[in-house]
Amino acid sequence: MRVWSSRLVGEGWTALVRAAGVLVLALALIVAVTGRLDAEDRPAPKQPGAQFATGCKFGHTASADPITDDSHPHLHDFFGNASTSGSSTYDSLRKAKTGCFHQADRSAYWVPAVRWDGERLTPSRASIYYRTAGKDHERVRAVPPALKMIAGGLQERNHVLWSCGRKDKTKSQAPPRRCESGVLAATVYFPDCWDGRNLDSADHRYHVEYADTTDGGRGCPGSHPVPLPSVDATFFYELPAGDPSGRVLVSAGHGFWEEPANYHADLFNAWDQESLTRLVRECINGTKPTEPLPDQCRNPAPRRGE
């Protein structure tokens, strides 16, 4: 058996450490000069399957609501379809241009206007995911044409979570009072079970329901047996420069502003139905939640300001 002297081992270890140090210094010099390692050399992050994403630019603000006939109209910020107004119909939305990065998505998405420490915020965009959310991915069906949904508000405040942007993992039902990131974000979770008949209802909520996917849950209830993608939409707001602290209020109409528990979101589906059905088939039905997300299912929207 060969026995190595401690001196030789020590000299070899010292040389190895020196070589590693030289390599680290060389990499540091490359980053210092270029500002980054080449992004093309980095593998794309693997996202979980059984979902697809879109994103929509902020379009306009108006005291209008295509779903509710509100006697006290409040300011809404609209995303996606460029034509959305109080008189919008499925046909009018389908004929209009879209601000969504998936050109097949001509849906209208909207939320009440938001103030931060007394100053009205202009949203930047919305990031929207269509997910399985614990249901049997093979049974999920495409959102039907012209379906209208409302989520959040006082009735369903637990379906709205606030944060300081995508990198903030501490989402809560109460909006933050300080965001050093300079970004405020609200995520709204829409119902994902449909009664199979009605595209709207008197209270604009009864025709859809949330699936029960907790331990022992059976998914969609018998009253709403059609499983839909669970749509969650995150709306991003850039805060005023130098003002990371503030209090959130939402528009209540006629110049009044109310507590953030009233924040909600509306969706009027106007996707090209063939494209939507294909995305559901390829990204949800055909992709297990544990599998990597196919390229066509990834969010096509830029991620600046998150």
mmCIF file of C-alpha atoms in Angstrom, residues 15-264:
data_model
loop_
_atom_site.group_PDB
_atom_site.id
_atom_site.type_symbol
_atom_site.label_atom_id
_atom_site.label_comp_id
_atom_site.label_asym_id
_atom_site.label_seq_id
_atom_site.Cartn_x
_atom_site.Cartn_y
_atom_site.Cartn_z
ATOM 1 C CA ALA A 15 -1.779 24.141 -4.967
ATOM 2 C CA LEU A 16 -5.417 23.118 -5.392
ATOM 3 C CA VAL A 17 -6.639 25.953 -3.175
ATOM 4 C CA ARG A 18 -4.494 28.463 -5.081
ATOM 5 C CA ALA A 19 -5.880 27.250 -8.427
ATOM 6 C CA ALA A 20 -9.446 27.546 -7.146
ATOM 7 C CA GLY A 21 -8.716 31.054 -5.933
ATOM 8 C CA VAL A 22 -7.398 32.067 -9.341
ATOM 9 C CA LEU A 23 -10.558 30.696 -10.982
ATOM 10 C CA VAL A 24 -12.833 32.612 -8.596
ATOM 11 C CA LEU A 25 -10.899 35.829 -9.233
ATOM 12 C CA ALA A 26 -11.161 35.290 -12.989
ATOM 13 C CA LEU A 27 -14.921 34.826 -12.794
ATOM 14 C CA ALA A 28 -15.249 37.899 -10.605
ATOM 15 C CA LEU A 29 -13.279 39.918 -13.167
ATOM 16 C CA ILE A 30 -15.580 38.725 -15.968
ATOM 17 C CA VAL A 31 -18.682 39.751 -14.042
ATOM 18 C CA ALA A 32 -17.125 43.097 -13.107
ATOM 19 C CA VAL A 33 -16.296 43.875 -16.726
ATOM 20 C CA THR A 34 -19.462 42.587 -18.401
ATOM 21 C CA GLY A 35 -21.856 43.320 -15.556
ATOM 22 C CA ARG A 36 -23.239 39.770 -15.736
ATOM 23 C CA LEU A 37 -22.616 36.270 -16.956
ATOM 24 C CA ASP A 38 -24.081 35.652 -20.394
ATOM 25 C CA ALA A 39 -27.791 35.023 -19.843
ATOM 26 C CA GLU A 40 -27.876 32.736 -22.880
ATOM 27 C CA ASP A 41 -25.605 30.299 -21.014
ATOM 28 C CA ARG A 42 -28.110 29.949 -18.197
ATOM 29 C CA PRO A 43 -30.753 27.240 -18.506
ATOM 30 C CA ALA A 44 -34.349 28.480 -18.466
ATOM 31 C CA PRO A 45 -35.973 27.887 -15.070
ATOM 32 C CA LYS A 46 -38.296 24.911 -15.009
ATOM 33 C CA GLN A 47 -41.839 25.979 -14.189
ATOM 34 C CA PRO A 48 -44.439 23.513 -12.891
ATOM 35 C CA GLY A 49 -46.776 22.125 -15.495
ATOM 36 C CA ALA A 50 -50.582 22.035 -15.669
ATOM 37 C CA GLN A 51 -50.880 25.774 -16.232
ATOM 38 C CA PHE A 52 -50.389 28.501 -18.811
ATOM 39 C CA ALA A 53 -49.915 32.223 -18.549
ATOM 40 C CA THR A 54 -50.646 35.478 -20.259
ATOM 41 C CA GLY A 55 -50.086 39.102 -19.410
ATOM 42 C CA CYS A 56 -51.940 42.280 -20.289
ATOM 43 C CA LYS A 57 -50.929 45.916 -20.356
ATOM 44 C CA PHE A 58 -52.859 48.548 -18.457
ATOM 45 C CA GLY A 59 -55.236 50.175 -20.905
ATOM 46 C CA HIS A 60 -57.425 52.926 -19.492
ATOM 47 C CA THR A 61 -59.415 54.160 -16.496
ATOM 48 C CA ALA A 62 -63.157 54.803 -16.597
ATOM 49 C CA SER A 63 -66.205 55.034 -14.343
ATOM 50 C CA ALA A 64 -67.782 52.052 -16.058
ATOM 51 C CA ASP A 65 -68.469 48.368 -15.442
ATOM 52 C CA PRO A 66 -69.495 45.926 -18.209
ATOM 53 C CA ILE A 67 -70.816 43.398 -15.675
ATOM 54 C CA THR A 68 -72.674 45.258 -12.934
ATOM 55 C CA ASP A 69 -75.334 47.894 -13.495
ATOM 56 C CA ASP A 70 -74.021 49.976 -10.630
ATOM 57 C CA SER A 71 -75.982 53.018 -9.499
ATOM 58 C CA HIS A 72 -72.784 54.225 -7.829
ATOM 59 C CA PRO A 73 -70.156 53.701 -10.538
ATOM 60 C CA HIS A 74 -66.595 53.858 -9.332
ATOM 61 C CA LEU A 75 -63.295 54.258 -11.126
ATOM 62 C CA HIS A 76 -61.948 51.079 -12.696
ATOM 63 C CA ASP A 77 -58.553 50.350 -14.203
ATOM 64 C CA PHE A 78 -58.948 48.187 -17.321
ATOM 65 C CA PHE A 79 -56.446 45.686 -18.729
ATOM 66 C CA GLY A 80 -56.419 43.641 -21.904
ATOM 67 C CA ASN A 81 -59.154 44.571 -24.349
ATOM 68 C CA ALA A 82 -58.700 48.140 -25.579
ATOM 69 C CA SER A 83 -62.401 48.837 -26.107
ATOM 70 C CA THR A 84 -63.856 47.866 -22.726
ATOM 71 C CA SER A 85 -66.696 50.143 -21.613
ATOM 72 C CA GLY A 86 -69.966 49.915 -19.745
ATOM 73 C CA SER A 87 -71.712 48.767 -22.934
ATOM 74 C CA SER A 88 -69.206 46.091 -23.953
ATOM 75 C CA THR A 89 -70.548 42.804 -25.272
ATOM 76 C CA TYR A 90 -68.814 39.572 -26.186
ATOM 77 C CA ASP A 91 -69.070 40.468 -29.878
ATOM 78 C CA SER A 92 -67.676 43.972 -29.375
ATOM 79 C CA LEU A 93 -64.738 42.620 -27.374
ATOM 80 C CA ARG A 94 -63.972 39.991 -30.009
ATOM 81 C CA LYS A 95 -63.812 42.685 -32.715
ATOM 82 C CA ALA A 96 -61.521 45.022 -30.749
ATOM 83 C CA LYS A 97 -57.762 45.122 -30.290
ATOM 84 C CA THR A 98 -56.077 43.660 -27.240
ATOM 85 C CA GLY A 99 -53.317 44.809 -24.933
ATOM 86 C CA CYS A 100 -52.579 41.221 -23.909
ATOM 87 C CA PHE A 101 -49.320 39.594 -24.927
ATOM 88 C CA HIS A 102 -51.263 36.550 -26.128
ATOM 89 C CA GLN A 103 -52.973 38.137 -29.128
ATOM 90 C CA ALA A 104 -55.693 35.480 -28.916
ATOM 91 C CA ASP A 105 -56.718 36.863 -25.514
ATOM 92 C CA ARG A 106 -59.153 39.727 -26.080
ATOM 93 C CA SER A 107 -60.713 39.346 -22.653
ATOM 94 C CA ALA A 108 -61.382 42.306 -20.404
ATOM 95 C CA TYR A 109 -59.919 42.350 -16.892
ATOM 96 C CA TRP A 110 -60.514 45.209 -14.469
ATOM 97 C CA VAL A 111 -60.125 46.315 -10.841
ATOM 98 C CA PRO A 112 -61.117 49.414 -8.859
ATOM 99 C CA ALA A 113 -58.660 52.297 -8.938
ATOM 100 C CA VAL A 114 -56.166 52.402 -6.052
ATOM 101 C CA ARG A 115 -54.725 55.227 -3.986
ATOM 102 C CA TRP A 116 -51.479 55.079 -2.008
ATOM 103 C CA ASP A 117 -51.082 57.583 0.785
ATOM 104 C CA GLY A 118 -53.556 59.899 -0.947
ATOM 105 C CA GLU A 119 -52.061 59.647 -4.447
ATOM 106 C CA ARG A 120 -53.822 57.658 -7.157
ATOM 107 C CA LEU A 121 -51.641 54.906 -8.569
ATOM 108 C CA THR A 122 -51.342 54.089 -12.247
ATOM 109 C CA PRO A 123 -51.004 50.324 -12.715
ATOM 110 C CA SER A 124 -48.332 48.962 -15.030
ATOM 111 C CA ARG A 125 -49.782 45.616 -16.111
ATOM 112 C CA ALA A 126 -51.434 42.377 -15.055
ATOM 113 C CA SER A 127 -49.852 38.932 -14.963
ATOM 114 C CA ILE A 128 -52.505 36.231 -15.402
ATOM 115 C CA TYR A 129 -52.208 32.483 -14.864
ATOM 116 C CA TYR A 130 -54.677 29.743 -15.770
ATOM 117 C CA ARG A 131 -53.875 26.797 -13.462
ATOM 118 C CA THR A 132 -55.128 23.385 -12.395
ATOM 119 C CA ALA A 133 -54.960 24.393 -8.712
ATOM 120 C CA GLY A 134 -55.253 20.911 -7.242
ATOM 121 C CA LYS A 135 -58.039 19.592 -9.467
ATOM 122 C CA ASP A 136 -57.694 16.602 -11.795
ATOM 123 C CA HIS A 137 -55.775 18.242 -14.644
ATOM 124 C CA GLU A 138 -57.215 15.880 -17.249
ATOM 125 C CA ARG A 139 -60.803 16.973 -16.493
ATOM 126 C CA VAL A 140 -60.321 20.753 -16.656
ATOM 127 C CA ARG A 141 -62.260 22.453 -19.461
ATOM 128 C CA ALA A 142 -61.739 25.793 -21.198
ATOM 129 C CA VAL A 143 -63.500 28.856 -19.814
ATOM 130 C CA PRO A 144 -66.677 29.170 -21.934
ATOM 131 C CA PRO A 145 -67.094 32.095 -24.357
ATOM 132 C CA ALA A 146 -68.570 35.251 -22.780
ATOM 133 C CA LEU A 147 -68.348 33.956 -19.199
ATOM 134 C CA LYS A 148 -68.384 36.789 -16.655
ATOM 135 C CA MET A 149 -66.842 36.479 -13.191
ATOM 136 C CA ILE A 150 -66.199 38.663 -10.153
ATOM 137 C CA ALA A 151 -63.766 37.710 -7.381
ATOM 138 C CA GLY A 152 -62.813 39.345 -4.115
ATOM 139 C CA GLY A 153 -64.553 42.203 -2.364
ATOM 140 C CA LEU A 154 -66.143 42.089 1.069
ATOM 141 C CA GLN A 155 -67.919 38.803 0.305
ATOM 142 C CA GLU A 156 -64.711 36.999 -0.675
ATOM 143 C CA ARG A 157 -61.871 39.034 0.781
ATOM 144 C CA ASN A 158 -59.849 35.870 1.433
ATOM 145 C CA HIS A 159 -59.415 35.512 -2.339
ATOM 146 C CA VAL A 160 -57.299 38.678 -2.564
ATOM 147 C CA LEU A 161 -53.663 38.754 -1.442
ATOM 148 C CA TRP A 162 -51.319 41.758 -1.357
ATOM 149 C CA SER A 163 -47.539 41.962 -1.587
ATOM 150 C CA CYS A 164 -44.645 44.184 -2.613
ATOM 151 C CA GLY A 165 -44.198 42.527 -6.003
ATOM 152 C CA ARG A 166 -43.252 39.144 -7.384
ATOM 153 C CA LYS A 167 -40.102 38.764 -5.283
ATOM 154 C CA ASP A 168 -42.063 39.315 -2.067
ATOM 155 C CA LYS A 169 -43.130 35.878 -0.836
ATOM 156 C CA THR A 170 -45.045 37.224 2.184
ATOM 157 C CA LYS A 171 -48.506 37.708 0.671
ATOM 158 C CA SER A 172 -51.297 38.699 3.053
ATOM 159 C CA GLN A 173 -54.952 39.737 3.026
ATOM 160 C CA ALA A 174 -53.991 43.177 4.314
ATOM 161 C CA PRO A 175 -51.928 45.331 1.946
ATOM 162 C CA PRO A 176 -48.428 46.262 3.114
ATOM 163 C CA ARG A 177 -47.869 49.696 4.613
ATOM 164 C CA ARG A 178 -44.328 49.898 3.253
ATOM 165 C CA CYS A 179 -42.739 48.531 0.048
ATOM 166 C CA GLU A 180 -39.021 49.171 -0.321
ATOM 167 C CA SER A 181 -39.269 47.516 -3.748
ATOM 168 C CA GLY A 182 -41.282 50.481 -5.011
ATOM 169 C CA VAL A 183 -43.924 48.042 -6.278
ATOM 170 C CA LEU A 184 -47.340 47.172 -4.864
ATOM 171 C CA ALA A 185 -49.137 44.064 -6.129
ATOM 172 C CA ALA A 186 -52.594 42.567 -5.607
ATOM 173 C CA THR A 187 -53.404 38.983 -6.628
ATOM 174 C CA VAL A 188 -57.043 37.989 -7.108
ATOM 175 C CA TYR A 189 -58.156 34.350 -7.376
ATOM 176 C CA PHE A 190 -61.248 33.651 -9.495
ATOM 177 C CA PRO A 191 -63.720 30.769 -9.024
ATOM 178 C CA ASP A 192 -62.865 27.596 -10.947
ATOM 179 C CA CYS A 193 -66.122 25.599 -11.043
ATOM 180 C CA TRP A 194 -69.025 26.435 -13.380
ATOM 181 C CA ASP A 195 -72.682 25.381 -13.244
ATOM 182 C CA GLY A 196 -72.485 24.433 -16.933
ATOM 183 C CA ARG A 197 -75.416 26.635 -17.978
ATOM 184 C CA ASN A 198 -75.225 30.311 -17.046
ATOM 185 C CA LEU A 199 -72.624 32.796 -18.277
ATOM 186 C CA ASP A 200 -73.681 35.282 -15.578
ATOM 187 C CA SER A 201 -76.108 35.428 -12.653
ATOM 188 C CA ALA A 202 -78.107 38.008 -10.726
ATOM 189 C CA ASP A 203 -75.341 38.604 -8.191
ATOM 190 C CA HIS A 204 -72.636 37.846 -10.813
ATOM 191 C CA ARG A 205 -71.235 35.137 -8.520
ATOM 192 C CA TYR A 206 -73.808 32.352 -8.114
ATOM 193 C CA HIS A 207 -73.078 30.670 -11.475
ATOM 194 C CA VAL A 208 -69.476 29.913 -10.458
ATOM 195 C CA GLU A 209 -67.915 28.446 -7.321
ATOM 196 C CA TYR A 210 -64.521 27.630 -5.832
ATOM 197 C CA ALA A 211 -63.280 24.043 -5.907
ATOM 198 C CA ASP A 212 -62.540 22.313 -2.624
ATOM 199 C CA THR A 213 -59.103 20.755 -3.038
ATOM 200 C CA THR A 214 -58.185 20.569 0.641
ATOM 201 C CA ASP A 215 -57.633 17.207 2.342
ATOM 202 C CA GLY A 216 -60.771 15.188 1.754
ATOM 203 C CA GLY A 217 -62.159 17.727 -0.712
ATOM 204 C CA ARG A 218 -63.912 16.452 -3.824
ATOM 205 C CA GLY A 219 -63.066 19.275 -6.221
ATOM 206 C CA CYS A 220 -66.056 20.941 -7.858
ATOM 207 C CA PRO A 221 -69.421 20.575 -6.087
ATOM 208 C CA GLY A 222 -72.403 18.890 -7.732
ATOM 209 C CA SER A 223 -74.101 22.259 -8.187
ATOM 210 C CA HIS A 224 -71.120 23.501 -10.230
ATOM 211 C CA PRO A 225 -69.718 20.321 -11.792
ATOM 212 C CA VAL A 226 -67.607 21.748 -14.634
ATOM 213 C CA PRO A 227 -63.943 22.240 -13.608
ATOM 214 C CA LEU A 228 -62.372 25.338 -15.167
ATOM 215 C CA PRO A 229 -58.817 26.632 -14.962
ATOM 216 C CA SER A 230 -58.228 28.538 -11.750
ATOM 217 C CA VAL A 231 -57.481 32.068 -12.964
ATOM 218 C CA ASP A 232 -55.301 34.208 -10.736
ATOM 219 C CA ALA A 233 -54.480 37.727 -11.852
ATOM 220 C CA THR A 234 -51.772 39.868 -10.270
ATOM 221 C CA PHE A 235 -52.037 43.621 -10.809
ATOM 222 C CA PHE A 236 -48.831 45.641 -10.420
ATOM 223 C CA TYR A 237 -48.563 49.278 -9.322
ATOM 224 C CA GLU A 238 -45.413 51.388 -9.262
ATOM 225 C CA LEU A 239 -45.278 53.532 -6.139
ATOM 226 C CA PRO A 240 -44.368 57.233 -6.218
ATOM 227 C CA ALA A 241 -40.614 57.788 -6.173
ATOM 228 C CA GLY A 242 -39.271 58.198 -2.655
ATOM 229 C CA ASP A 243 -42.572 57.192 -1.061
ATOM 230 C CA PRO A 244 -42.298 53.529 0.029
ATOM 231 C CA SER A 245 -44.725 54.001 2.936
ATOM 232 C CA GLY A 246 -48.439 54.532 2.564
ATOM 233 C CA ARG A 247 -51.972 53.303 3.026
ATOM 234 C CA VAL A 248 -54.104 51.634 0.347
ATOM 235 C CA LEU A 249 -57.628 52.820 -0.451
ATOM 236 C CA VAL A 250 -59.842 51.747 -3.359
ATOM 237 C CA SER A 251 -62.382 53.705 -5.387
ATOM 238 C CA ALA A 252 -65.969 53.612 -4.079
ATOM 239 C CA GLY A 253 -67.548 56.037 -6.553
ATOM 240 C CA HIS A 254 -68.584 59.691 -6.471
ATOM 241 C CA GLY A 255 -65.153 60.711 -5.236
ATOM 242 C CA PHE A 256 -65.191 58.433 -2.198
ATOM 243 C CA TRP A 257 -62.488 55.919 -1.329
ATOM 244 C CA GLU A 258 -62.886 52.872 0.912
ATOM 245 C CA GLU A 259 -60.886 50.231 2.742
ATOM 246 C CA PRO A 260 -58.828 47.710 0.717
ATOM 247 C CA ALA A 261 -61.121 44.842 1.807
ATOM 248 C CA ASN A 262 -63.389 46.057 -1.019
ATOM 249 C CA TYR A 263 -60.743 45.378 -3.682
ATOM 250 C CA HIS A 264 -62.010 42.936 -6.309
#
